[in-house]
Amino acid sequence: MARQMVFNGTDSKNGSCPAVHTDTDTGDIIVQGTPLTDPDDLARLKHFGPGDAAVVVPRELLVNHGPKEMTRVPKLIGPEEFGRLFETFEHTAWRLETRRGYASDREDETYAEFMETGAITLDYDDDWSRNIRRQVLAGKTVGRVRIVDEPPTQGQLFLLADSPRGTAAGEDIRCLPRSEAETRLLGNEDFWIFDSRLVARLNFDDHDVFHDVEIITEPAEVLRYCQLRDVATHDATFCGEFAAQLRTT
């Protein structure tokens, strides 16, 4: 079974090695670089086993993108403080949405309507829509990329049906098939990035129940999430177009 990996970063200017990845299940670090092949060099390495491989990477790669400590004490905030971030951000708010469903959606009365009829009565003047309109009118940008299974789950189809509410308020909502997300090593983290300087990672349990938010401000980590944003946005399809494509298949 293939490892579940996320891309930590690279200092390469042309997209080639070296780079650092993390195995999200084990925490192992995968370092990618130019192989060390000279027999004399290999003979001088300590504890070099017959199945080992050695690569050469610049020191700054590990300084910039390697782990800084064995354990990091997370800074957790609750829903109220998290909600205020959507009012106080200055320029951009962007989300990667990765889960197959959300318990909060299933508790919404419109979810039962969707399960019965396949459609939703949209409220274009709810609290979320009003705030997004205020932020967009102030010149700010709000967007997200939603990873969608093939075929989509009921929870993802519900969110597609609900997307016109967000886009009408000014959100840029796009979709990316999960197979492409896995190819691009986007991982399974659900998070928001605010102003490219603060990451709010959303924590859920195995039943899709939202619990709390971990705030990340360490620059190298924030940069990694910003790179995930760029990778996810590239070639992602606007949600209306994505939904239309589903209807024709």
Coordinates of C-alpha atoms in Angstrom, one line a residue:
M1 CA 0.0 0.0 0.0
A2 CA 1.4 3.4 -1.0
R3 CA 2.4 5.8 1.7
Q4 CA 0.1 8.8 2.5
M5 CA 2.5 11.6 1.9
V6 CA 2.4 15.4 1.9
F7 CA 4.9 17.7 0.3
N8 CA 6.9 19.8 2.8
G9 CA 8.8 21.9 0.4
T10 CA 11.8 22.5 -1.9
D11 CA 14.3 25.2 -2.5
S12 CA 14.6 24.2 -6.2
K13 CA 13.9 26.9 -8.7
N14 CA 12.9 24.7 -11.6
G15 CA 10.7 22.0 -9.9
S16 CA 13.3 19.2 -9.8
C17 CA 14.9 17.7 -6.7
P18 CA 15.8 18.1 -3.9
A19 CA 12.6 18.1 -1.8
V20 CA 11.2 16.9 1.5
H21 CA 8.0 14.9 2.1
T22 CA 6.3 13.6 5.3
D23 CA 4.5 10.3 5.7
T24 CA 1.3 11.5 7.5
D25 CA 0.6 8.0 9.1
T26 CA 4.1 7.4 10.6
G27 CA 5.7 10.9 10.7
D28 CA 8.6 9.6 8.8
I29 CA 10.5 12.1 6.7
I30 CA 11.3 11.3 3.0
V31 CA 14.3 13.2 1.6
Q32 CA 14.6 13.4 -2.1
G33 CA 17.9 14.4 -3.8
T34 CA 20.8 13.5 -6.0
P35 CA 21.9 9.9 -5.3
L36 CA 25.4 9.4 -3.8
T37 CA 27.0 6.7 -6.0
D38 CA 30.7 7.0 -5.7
P39 CA 32.0 3.8 -4.0
D40 CA 34.6 5.6 -2.1
D41 CA 32.0 8.0 -0.6
L42 CA 29.6 5.2 0.2
A43 CA 32.4 3.3 1.9
R44 CA 32.9 6.2 4.3
L45 CA 29.3 6.3 5.5
K46 CA 28.6 4.9 9.0
H47 CA 26.0 2.2 9.4
F48 CA 25.2 2.1 5.7
G49 CA 23.3 -1.1 5.1
P50 CA 23.0 -3.1 1.9
G51 CA 19.4 -1.9 1.4
D52 CA 20.1 1.7 2.2
A53 CA 20.3 4.6 -0.3
A54 CA 22.1 7.9 0.2
V55 CA 21.2 11.2 -1.3
V56 CA 22.9 14.6 -1.3
V57 CA 20.8 17.7 -0.5
P58 CA 21.7 21.3 0.4
R59 CA 21.8 22.1 4.1
E60 CA 19.2 24.9 3.7
L61 CA 16.7 22.3 2.4
L62 CA 16.6 20.6 5.8
V63 CA 16.8 23.9 7.7
N64 CA 13.8 25.3 5.7
H65 CA 11.6 22.3 5.3
G66 CA 12.7 19.6 7.7
P67 CA 11.0 19.1 11.1
K68 CA 12.1 21.6 13.7
E69 CA 11.3 19.5 16.8
M70 CA 10.1 16.1 17.8
T71 CA 6.7 17.3 19.1
R72 CA 4.9 20.6 18.7
V73 CA 2.4 21.7 21.3
P74 CA -0.6 22.7 19.2
K75 CA -2.4 25.9 19.8
L76 CA -6.1 25.1 19.8
I77 CA -9.0 27.5 19.5
G78 CA -12.7 27.0 19.7
P79 CA -15.5 27.7 17.2
E80 CA -16.1 31.3 18.4
E81 CA -12.5 32.4 18.1
F82 CA -12.3 30.6 14.7
G83 CA -15.4 32.4 13.5
R84 CA -13.9 35.7 14.2
L85 CA -11.0 35.0 11.8
F86 CA -13.6 35.4 8.9
E87 CA -14.3 38.9 10.1
T88 CA -10.7 40.1 10.9
F89 CA -8.6 38.7 8.0
E90 CA -7.2 41.5 5.9
H91 CA -6.8 40.1 2.3
T92 CA -7.5 36.5 1.6
A93 CA -9.2 33.5 3.1
W94 CA -8.8 30.1 1.4
R95 CA -9.8 26.5 2.3
L96 CA -8.9 23.0 1.2
E97 CA -11.9 20.8 1.9
T98 CA -11.0 17.1 1.9
R99 CA -13.5 15.1 3.8
R100 CA -16.2 12.8 2.3
G101 CA -18.8 14.3 4.5
Y102 CA -19.4 16.6 7.5
A103 CA -21.6 15.8 10.5
S104 CA -22.7 19.5 10.7
D105 CA -24.1 19.2 7.1
R106 CA -26.1 16.1 8.0
E107 CA -27.7 17.9 10.9
D108 CA -28.9 20.8 8.7
E109 CA -32.6 20.6 7.9
T110 CA -31.7 21.3 4.2
Y111 CA -29.8 18.0 4.2
A112 CA -33.0 16.0 4.7
E113 CA -34.6 18.0 1.9
F114 CA -31.7 17.2 -0.4
M115 CA -31.9 13.5 0.4
E116 CA -35.6 13.5 -0.3
T117 CA -35.7 15.7 -3.4
G118 CA -32.1 16.1 -4.7
A119 CA -32.3 19.8 -4.3
I120 CA -32.0 22.5 -1.7
T121 CA -33.9 25.6 -0.9
L122 CA -31.0 28.1 -0.7
D123 CA -30.9 30.9 1.9
Y124 CA -28.8 33.6 0.2
D125 CA -29.1 35.9 3.3
D126 CA -27.8 33.6 6.1
D127 CA -25.1 34.8 8.4
W128 CA -22.3 33.2 6.4
S129 CA -23.5 34.8 3.1
R130 CA -23.9 38.2 4.6
N131 CA -20.4 38.2 6.1
I132 CA -18.8 36.9 2.9
R133 CA -20.5 39.7 0.9
R134 CA -19.2 42.3 3.4
Q135 CA -15.6 40.9 3.0
V136 CA -15.7 40.7 -0.8
L137 CA -17.2 44.2 -1.0
A138 CA -14.3 45.4 1.1
G139 CA -11.9 44.1 -1.6
K140 CA -11.0 40.8 0.1
T141 CA -10.9 37.4 -1.6
V142 CA -12.5 34.2 -0.3
G143 CA -12.1 30.8 -2.0
R144 CA -11.8 27.1 -1.6
V145 CA -11.0 23.9 -3.4
R146 CA -13.3 20.9 -2.6
I147 CA -11.9 17.4 -3.2
V148 CA -14.6 15.2 -4.6
D149 CA -14.7 11.4 -4.7
E150 CA -15.4 9.4 -7.9
P151 CA -18.3 9.0 -7.7
P152 CA -19.2 11.8 -5.2
T153 CA -20.5 10.9 -1.8
Q154 CA -23.9 12.1 -0.7
G155 CA -22.3 14.7 1.5
Q156 CA -20.2 16.0 -1.4
L157 CA -23.3 16.2 -3.7
F158 CA -25.1 18.1 -1.0
L159 CA -22.2 20.6 -0.8
L160 CA -22.3 20.9 -4.6
A161 CA -26.0 21.7 -4.5
D162 CA -25.3 24.3 -1.8
S163 CA -22.4 25.9 -3.7
P164 CA -24.5 28.6 -5.5
R165 CA -25.2 30.2 -2.1
G166 CA -21.4 30.7 -1.6
T167 CA -20.6 31.8 -5.1
A168 CA -23.5 34.3 -5.1
A169 CA -21.9 35.8 -2.0
G170 CA -18.6 36.1 -3.8
E171 CA -16.7 32.9 -2.9
D172 CA -14.5 31.3 -5.5
I173 CA -15.4 27.6 -5.1
R174 CA -13.7 25.0 -7.2
C175 CA -13.7 21.2 -7.2
L176 CA -10.9 18.7 -7.8
P177 CA -11.3 14.9 -8.2
R178 CA -9.8 12.9 -5.4
S179 CA -7.6 10.9 -7.8
E180 CA -6.0 14.1 -9.0
A181 CA -5.6 15.2 -5.4
E182 CA -3.8 12.0 -4.5
T183 CA -1.6 12.2 -7.5
R184 CA -0.6 15.7 -6.4
L185 CA 0.0 14.5 -2.8
L186 CA -2.4 17.0 -1.3
G187 CA -3.1 14.9 1.8
N188 CA -6.3 14.7 3.8
E189 CA -5.9 17.8 6.0
D190 CA -8.9 20.2 6.1
F191 CA -7.6 23.8 6.6
W192 CA -8.1 27.5 6.0
I193 CA -5.3 29.9 5.2
F194 CA -5.7 33.5 6.2
D195 CA -3.6 36.2 4.6
S196 CA -0.9 33.6 3.7
R197 CA 0.4 33.9 7.2
L198 CA -1.9 31.9 9.5
V199 CA -3.3 28.4 8.9
A200 CA -6.3 27.1 10.8
R201 CA -6.3 23.3 10.6
L202 CA -9.7 21.8 11.3
N203 CA -9.8 18.7 13.5
F204 CA -12.6 16.1 13.1
D205 CA -13.2 12.7 14.6
D206 CA -13.9 9.5 12.7
H207 CA -17.6 10.4 12.6
D208 CA -17.0 13.7 10.8
V209 CA -17.7 15.7 13.9
F210 CA -15.8 19.0 14.1
H211 CA -14.0 19.5 17.4
D212 CA -11.5 22.4 17.3
V213 CA -9.0 24.3 15.3
E214 CA -5.2 24.2 15.4
I215 CA -3.6 27.5 14.7
I216 CA -0.2 27.4 12.8
T217 CA 1.9 30.5 12.3
E218 CA 5.4 29.0 11.9
P219 CA 6.6 30.5 8.6
A220 CA 8.0 27.3 7.0
E221 CA 4.8 25.4 7.9
V222 CA 2.5 28.2 6.6
L223 CA 4.6 28.2 3.4
R224 CA 3.9 24.5 3.0
Y225 CA 0.2 25.0 3.2
C226 CA 0.4 27.9 0.7
Q227 CA 2.1 25.6 -1.7
L228 CA -0.7 23.0 -1.2
R229 CA -3.1 25.8 -2.0
D230 CA -1.3 26.6 -5.3
V231 CA -1.2 22.9 -6.3
A232 CA -4.9 22.4 -5.4
T233 CA -6.1 25.4 -7.3
H234 CA -4.2 24.5 -10.5
D235 CA -6.6 22.9 -12.9
A236 CA -9.4 22.7 -10.3
T237 CA -12.8 23.2 -11.9
F238 CA -15.3 25.9 -10.9
C239 CA -18.1 24.2 -8.9
G240 CA -20.9 25.1 -11.3
E241 CA -19.1 23.7 -14.3
F242 CA -18.1 20.6 -12.2
A243 CA -21.7 20.0 -11.2
A244 CA -22.8 20.3 -14.9
Q245 CA -20.2 17.8 -15.9
L246 CA -21.5 15.3 -13.3
R247 CA -25.1 15.7 -14.7
T248 CA -23.9 14.7 -18.2
T249 CA -22.1 11.6 -17.1

